[in-house]
PDB file of C-alpha atoms in Angstrom:
ATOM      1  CA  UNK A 133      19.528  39.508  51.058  1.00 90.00           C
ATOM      2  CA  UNK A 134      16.972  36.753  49.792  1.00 94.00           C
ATOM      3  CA  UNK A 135      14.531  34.678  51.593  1.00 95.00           C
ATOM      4  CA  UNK A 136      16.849  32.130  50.323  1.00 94.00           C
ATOM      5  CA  UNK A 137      19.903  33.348  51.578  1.00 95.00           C
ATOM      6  CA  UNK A 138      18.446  33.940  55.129  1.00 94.00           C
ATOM      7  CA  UNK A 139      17.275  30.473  55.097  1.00 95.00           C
ATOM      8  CA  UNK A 140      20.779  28.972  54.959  1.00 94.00           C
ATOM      9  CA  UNK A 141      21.246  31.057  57.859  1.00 95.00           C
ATOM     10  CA  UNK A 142      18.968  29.386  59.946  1.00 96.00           C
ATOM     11  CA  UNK A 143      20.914  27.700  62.271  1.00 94.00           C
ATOM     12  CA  UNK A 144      20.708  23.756  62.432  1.00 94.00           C
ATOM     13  CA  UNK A 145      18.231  23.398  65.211  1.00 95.00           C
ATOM     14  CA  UNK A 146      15.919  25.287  63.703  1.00 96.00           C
ATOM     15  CA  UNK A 147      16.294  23.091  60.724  1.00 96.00           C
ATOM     16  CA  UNK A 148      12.403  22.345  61.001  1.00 97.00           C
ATOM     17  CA  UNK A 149      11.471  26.134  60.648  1.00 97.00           C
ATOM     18  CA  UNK A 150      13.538  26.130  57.161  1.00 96.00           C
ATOM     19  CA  UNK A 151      11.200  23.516  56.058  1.00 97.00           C
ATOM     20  CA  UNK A 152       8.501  24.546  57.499  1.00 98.00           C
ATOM     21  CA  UNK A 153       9.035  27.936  55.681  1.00 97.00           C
ATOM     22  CA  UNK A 154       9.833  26.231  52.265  1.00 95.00           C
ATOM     23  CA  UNK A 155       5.967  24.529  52.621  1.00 97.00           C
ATOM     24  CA  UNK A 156       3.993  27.059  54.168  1.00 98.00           C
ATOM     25  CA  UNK A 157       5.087  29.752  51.594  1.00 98.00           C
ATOM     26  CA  UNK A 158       3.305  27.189  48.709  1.00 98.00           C
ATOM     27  CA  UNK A 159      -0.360  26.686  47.484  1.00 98.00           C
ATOM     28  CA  UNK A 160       0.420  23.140  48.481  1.00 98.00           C
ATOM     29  CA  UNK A 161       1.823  23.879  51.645  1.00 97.00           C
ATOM     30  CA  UNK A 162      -0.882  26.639  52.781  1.00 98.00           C
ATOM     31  CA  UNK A 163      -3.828  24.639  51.647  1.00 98.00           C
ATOM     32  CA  UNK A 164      -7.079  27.179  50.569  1.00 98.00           C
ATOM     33  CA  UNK A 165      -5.299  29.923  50.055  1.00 98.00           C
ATOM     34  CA  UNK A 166      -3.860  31.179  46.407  1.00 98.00           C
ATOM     35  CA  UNK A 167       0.228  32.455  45.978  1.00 98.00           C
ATOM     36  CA  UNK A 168      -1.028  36.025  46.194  1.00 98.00           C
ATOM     37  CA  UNK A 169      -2.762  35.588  49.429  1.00 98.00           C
ATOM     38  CA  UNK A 170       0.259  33.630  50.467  1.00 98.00           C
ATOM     39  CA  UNK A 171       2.223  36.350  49.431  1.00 98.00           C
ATOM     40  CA  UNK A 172       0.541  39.247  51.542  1.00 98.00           C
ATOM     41  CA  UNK A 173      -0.187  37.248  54.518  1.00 98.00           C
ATOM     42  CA  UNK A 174       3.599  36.328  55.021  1.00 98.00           C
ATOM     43  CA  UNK A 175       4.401  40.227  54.547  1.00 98.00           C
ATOM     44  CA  UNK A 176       2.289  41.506  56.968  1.00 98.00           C
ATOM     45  CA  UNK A 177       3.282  38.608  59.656  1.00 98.00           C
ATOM     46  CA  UNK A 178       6.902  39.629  58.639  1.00 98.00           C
ATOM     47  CA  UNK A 179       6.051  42.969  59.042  1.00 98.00           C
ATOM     48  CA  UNK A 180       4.512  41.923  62.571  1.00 98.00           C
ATOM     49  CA  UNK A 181       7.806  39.606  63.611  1.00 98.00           C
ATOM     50  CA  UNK A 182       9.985  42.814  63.156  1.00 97.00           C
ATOM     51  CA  UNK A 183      12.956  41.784  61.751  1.00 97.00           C
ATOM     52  CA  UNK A 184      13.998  43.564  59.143  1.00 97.00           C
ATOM     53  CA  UNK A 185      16.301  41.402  56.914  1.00 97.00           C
ATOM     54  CA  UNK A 186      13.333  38.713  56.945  1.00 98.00           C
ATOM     55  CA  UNK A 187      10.631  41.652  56.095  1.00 98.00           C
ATOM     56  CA  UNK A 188      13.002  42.796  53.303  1.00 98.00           C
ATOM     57  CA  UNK A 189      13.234  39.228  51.397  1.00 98.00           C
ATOM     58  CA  UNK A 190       9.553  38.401  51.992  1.00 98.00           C
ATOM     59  CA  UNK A 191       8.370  41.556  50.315  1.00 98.00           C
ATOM     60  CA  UNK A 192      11.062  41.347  47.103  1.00 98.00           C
ATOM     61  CA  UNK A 193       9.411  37.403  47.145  1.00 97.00           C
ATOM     62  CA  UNK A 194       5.702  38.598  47.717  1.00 98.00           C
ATOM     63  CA  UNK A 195       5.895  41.292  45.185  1.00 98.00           C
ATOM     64  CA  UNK A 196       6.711  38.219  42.283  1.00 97.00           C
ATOM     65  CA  UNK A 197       3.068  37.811  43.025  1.00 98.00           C
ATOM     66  CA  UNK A 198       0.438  40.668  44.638  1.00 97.00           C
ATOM     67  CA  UNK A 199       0.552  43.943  43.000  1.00 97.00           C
ATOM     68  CA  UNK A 200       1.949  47.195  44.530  1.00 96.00           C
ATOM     69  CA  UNK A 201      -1.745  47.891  46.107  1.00 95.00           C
ATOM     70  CA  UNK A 202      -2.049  44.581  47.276  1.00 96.00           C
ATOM     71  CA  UNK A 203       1.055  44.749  49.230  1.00 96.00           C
ATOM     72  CA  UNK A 204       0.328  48.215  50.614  1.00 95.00           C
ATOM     73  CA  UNK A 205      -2.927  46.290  52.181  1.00 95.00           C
ATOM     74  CA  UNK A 206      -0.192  44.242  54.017  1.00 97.00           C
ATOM     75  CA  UNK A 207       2.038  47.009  55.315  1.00 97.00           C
ATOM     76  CA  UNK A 208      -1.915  48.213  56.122  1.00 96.00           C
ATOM     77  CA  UNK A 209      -3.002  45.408  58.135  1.00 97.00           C
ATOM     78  CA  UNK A 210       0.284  44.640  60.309  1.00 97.00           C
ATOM     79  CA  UNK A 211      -0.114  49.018  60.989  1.00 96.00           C
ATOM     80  CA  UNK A 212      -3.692  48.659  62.346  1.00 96.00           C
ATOM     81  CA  UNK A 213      -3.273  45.364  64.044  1.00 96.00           C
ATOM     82  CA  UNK A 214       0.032  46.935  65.965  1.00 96.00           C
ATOM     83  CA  UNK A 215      -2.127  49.348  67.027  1.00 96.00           C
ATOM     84  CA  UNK A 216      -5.487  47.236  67.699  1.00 96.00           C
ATOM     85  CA  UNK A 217      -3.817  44.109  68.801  1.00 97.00           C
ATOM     86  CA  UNK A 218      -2.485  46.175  71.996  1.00 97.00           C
ATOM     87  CA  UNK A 219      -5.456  48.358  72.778  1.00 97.00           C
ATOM     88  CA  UNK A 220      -7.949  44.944  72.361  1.00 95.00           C
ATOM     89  CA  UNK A 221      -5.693  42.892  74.429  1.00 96.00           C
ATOM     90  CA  UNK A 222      -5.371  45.404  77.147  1.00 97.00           C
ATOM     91  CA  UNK A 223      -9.337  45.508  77.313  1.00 96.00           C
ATOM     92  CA  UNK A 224      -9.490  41.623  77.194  1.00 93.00           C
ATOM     93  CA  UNK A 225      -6.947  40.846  79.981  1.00 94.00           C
ATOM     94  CA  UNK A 226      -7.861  43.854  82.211  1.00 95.00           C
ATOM     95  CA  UNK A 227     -10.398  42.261  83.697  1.00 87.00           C
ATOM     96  CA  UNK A 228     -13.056  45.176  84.244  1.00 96.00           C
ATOM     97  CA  UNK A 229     -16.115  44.705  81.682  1.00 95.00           C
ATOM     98  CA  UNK A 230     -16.581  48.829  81.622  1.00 97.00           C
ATOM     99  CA  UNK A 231     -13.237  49.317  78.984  1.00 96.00           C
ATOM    100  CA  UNK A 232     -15.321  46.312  76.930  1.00 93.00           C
ATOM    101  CA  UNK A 233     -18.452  49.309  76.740  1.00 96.00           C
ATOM    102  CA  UNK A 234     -15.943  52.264  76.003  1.00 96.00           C
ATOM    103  CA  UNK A 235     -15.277  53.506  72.634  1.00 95.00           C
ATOM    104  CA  UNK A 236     -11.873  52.918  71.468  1.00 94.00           C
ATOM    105  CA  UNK A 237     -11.398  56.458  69.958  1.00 94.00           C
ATOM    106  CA  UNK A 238      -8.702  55.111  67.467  1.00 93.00           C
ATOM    107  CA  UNK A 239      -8.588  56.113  63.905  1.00 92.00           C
ATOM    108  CA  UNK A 240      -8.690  53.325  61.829  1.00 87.00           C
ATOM    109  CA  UNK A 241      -9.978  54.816  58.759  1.00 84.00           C
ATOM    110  CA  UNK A 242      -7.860  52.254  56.795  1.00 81.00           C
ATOM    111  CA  UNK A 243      -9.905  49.026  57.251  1.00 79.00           C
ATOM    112  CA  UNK A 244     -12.748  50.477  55.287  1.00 77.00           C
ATOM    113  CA  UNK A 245     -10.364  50.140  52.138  1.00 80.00           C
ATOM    114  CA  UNK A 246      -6.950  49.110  53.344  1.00 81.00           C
ATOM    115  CA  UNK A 247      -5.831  48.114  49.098  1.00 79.00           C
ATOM    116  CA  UNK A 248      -6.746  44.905  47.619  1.00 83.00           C
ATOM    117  CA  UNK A 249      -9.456  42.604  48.469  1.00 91.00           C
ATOM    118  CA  UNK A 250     -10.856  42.670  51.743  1.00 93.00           C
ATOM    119  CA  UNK A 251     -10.661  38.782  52.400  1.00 96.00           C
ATOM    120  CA  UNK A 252      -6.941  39.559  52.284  1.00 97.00           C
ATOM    121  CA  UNK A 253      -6.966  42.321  54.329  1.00 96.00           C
ATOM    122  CA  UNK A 254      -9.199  39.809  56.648  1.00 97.00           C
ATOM    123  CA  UNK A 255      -6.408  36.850  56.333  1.00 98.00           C
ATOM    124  CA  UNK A 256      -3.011  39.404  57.110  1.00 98.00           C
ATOM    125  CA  UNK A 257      -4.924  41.097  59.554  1.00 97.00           C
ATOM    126  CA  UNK A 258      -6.064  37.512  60.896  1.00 98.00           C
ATOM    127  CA  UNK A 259      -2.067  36.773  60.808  1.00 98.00           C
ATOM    128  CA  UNK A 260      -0.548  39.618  62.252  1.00 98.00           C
ATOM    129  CA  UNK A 261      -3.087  39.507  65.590  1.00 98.00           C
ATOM    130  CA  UNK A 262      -1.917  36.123  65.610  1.00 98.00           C
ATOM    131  CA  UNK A 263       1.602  37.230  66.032  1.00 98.00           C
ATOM    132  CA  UNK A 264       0.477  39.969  68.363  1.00 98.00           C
ATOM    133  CA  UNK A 265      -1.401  37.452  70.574  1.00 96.00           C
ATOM    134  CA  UNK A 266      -4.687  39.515  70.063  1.00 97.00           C
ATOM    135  CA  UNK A 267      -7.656  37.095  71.084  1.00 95.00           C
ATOM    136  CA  UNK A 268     -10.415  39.335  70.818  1.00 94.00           C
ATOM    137  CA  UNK A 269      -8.975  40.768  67.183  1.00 96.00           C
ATOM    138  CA  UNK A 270      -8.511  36.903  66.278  1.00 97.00           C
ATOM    139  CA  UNK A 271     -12.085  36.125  67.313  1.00 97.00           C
ATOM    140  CA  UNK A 272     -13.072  39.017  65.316  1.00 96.00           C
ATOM    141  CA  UNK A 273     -11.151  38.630  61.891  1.00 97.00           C
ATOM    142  CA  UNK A 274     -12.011  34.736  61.922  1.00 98.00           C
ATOM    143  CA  UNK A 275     -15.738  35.567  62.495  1.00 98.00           C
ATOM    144  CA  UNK A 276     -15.463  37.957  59.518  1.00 97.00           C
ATOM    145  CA  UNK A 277     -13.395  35.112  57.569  1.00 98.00           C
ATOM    146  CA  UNK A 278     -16.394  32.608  57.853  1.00 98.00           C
ATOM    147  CA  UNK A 279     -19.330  34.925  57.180  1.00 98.00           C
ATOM    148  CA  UNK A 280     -17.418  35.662  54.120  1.00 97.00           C
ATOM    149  CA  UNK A 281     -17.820  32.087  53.236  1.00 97.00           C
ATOM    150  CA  UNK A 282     -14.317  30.462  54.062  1.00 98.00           C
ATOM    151  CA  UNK A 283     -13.327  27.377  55.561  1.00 98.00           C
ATOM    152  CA  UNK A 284     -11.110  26.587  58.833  1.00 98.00           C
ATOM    153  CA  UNK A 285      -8.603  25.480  56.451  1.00 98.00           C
ATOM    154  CA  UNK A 286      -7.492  28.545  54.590  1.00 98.00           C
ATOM    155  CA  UNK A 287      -7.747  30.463  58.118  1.00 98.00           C
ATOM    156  CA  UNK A 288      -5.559  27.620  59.236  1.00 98.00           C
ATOM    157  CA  UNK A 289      -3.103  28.300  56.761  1.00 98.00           C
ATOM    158  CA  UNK A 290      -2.618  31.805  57.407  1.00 98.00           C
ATOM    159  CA  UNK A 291      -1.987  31.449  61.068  1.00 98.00           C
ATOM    160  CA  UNK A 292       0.753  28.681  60.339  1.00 98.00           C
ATOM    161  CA  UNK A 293       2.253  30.922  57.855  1.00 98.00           C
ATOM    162  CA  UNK A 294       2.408  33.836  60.929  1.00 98.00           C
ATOM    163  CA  UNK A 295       3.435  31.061  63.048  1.00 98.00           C
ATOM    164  CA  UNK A 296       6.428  29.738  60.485  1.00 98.00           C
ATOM    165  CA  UNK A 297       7.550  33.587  59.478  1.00 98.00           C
ATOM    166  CA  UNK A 298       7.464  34.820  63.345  1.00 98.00           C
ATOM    167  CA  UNK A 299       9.569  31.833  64.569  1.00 98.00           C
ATOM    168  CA  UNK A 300      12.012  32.250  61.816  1.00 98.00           C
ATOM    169  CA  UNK A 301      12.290  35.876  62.819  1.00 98.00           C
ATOM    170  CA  UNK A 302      12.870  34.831  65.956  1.00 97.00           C
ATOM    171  CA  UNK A 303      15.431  32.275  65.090  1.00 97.00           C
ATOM    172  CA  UNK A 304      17.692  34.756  62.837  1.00 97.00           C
ATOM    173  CA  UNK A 305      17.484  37.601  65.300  1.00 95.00           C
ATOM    174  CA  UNK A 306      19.066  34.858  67.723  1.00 94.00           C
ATOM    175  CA  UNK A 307      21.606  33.829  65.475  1.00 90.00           C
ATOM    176  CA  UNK A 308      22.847  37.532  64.796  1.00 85.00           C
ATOM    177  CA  UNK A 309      22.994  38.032  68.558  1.00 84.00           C
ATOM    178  CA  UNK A 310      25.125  34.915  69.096  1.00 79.00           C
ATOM    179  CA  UNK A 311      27.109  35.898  65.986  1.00 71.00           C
TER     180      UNK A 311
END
């Protein structure tokens, strides 16, 4: 099915998420970031969102503009973030400071080259803890987004893109269930 299929599924009151999705998954509509980045940051916040029909059409649409590898780097950043979005927020909202000085003993080899360019990486990762509702991996990957020299606005623009993709996930899940 195609992202433009599912969108005439949306039901009417989510009629702002359809347009929402239509701008957000544009240069114009995502403002600072390029259609690739676009691309790979809506995957891996699909990816994240975990519904399949919606992760289907936004990797046939994403793959009209990032390369194979660059995609992977998606599928790489919603993988680690599952995994470091949990672990993080667990030592964040536990409350005792000693977790904070313990070593996470996860393998995350990946990050160190996860396919593409690492801003990228930075951006999906950026999206997908977003989704999660990982503070402490949001802190982190927007720290890392502005030493690399970018501006609020392009980090703004992937978080409304996991925002838009996640509440359309939502919204489609919920129409299925209703039927």
């Amino acid at each position: 099915m195609s992202l433009a299929d599912l969108k005439s599924q949306l039901p009417d009151y989510a009629k702002d998420l359809r347009l929402n999705l239509e701008s957000v998954l544009t240069e114009g509509g995502a403002p600072g970031l390029t259609q690739k980045q676009i691309a790979v940051i809506a995957l891996a916040s699909a990816i994240a969102s975990r519904y399949k029909p919606l992760t289907a059409a936004i990797n046939e649409e994403a793959a009209q503009h990032a390369s194979a590898e660059e995609l992977n780097g998606a599928r790489v950043a919603a993988a680690i973030m599952g995994m470091n979005n949990i672990y993080y927020r667990f030592v964040h909202l536990v409350g005792d400071a000693e977790y904070g000085t313990l070593r996470a003993n996860l393998r995350m080899n990946a990050m160190a080259n996860p396919g593409g360019d690492k801003i990228d990486f930075e951006l999906a990762s950026l999206a997908v803890s977003a989704v999660n509702g990982c503070g402490m991996c949001l802190d982190s990957h927007e720290k890392t987004l502005r030493k690399h020299g970018l501006s609020a606005q392009p980090i703004q623009s992937a978080a409304r893109i996991a925002a838009v993709i996640h509440a359309v996930a939502v919204a489609l899940e919920q129409a299925d269930v209703a039927g």
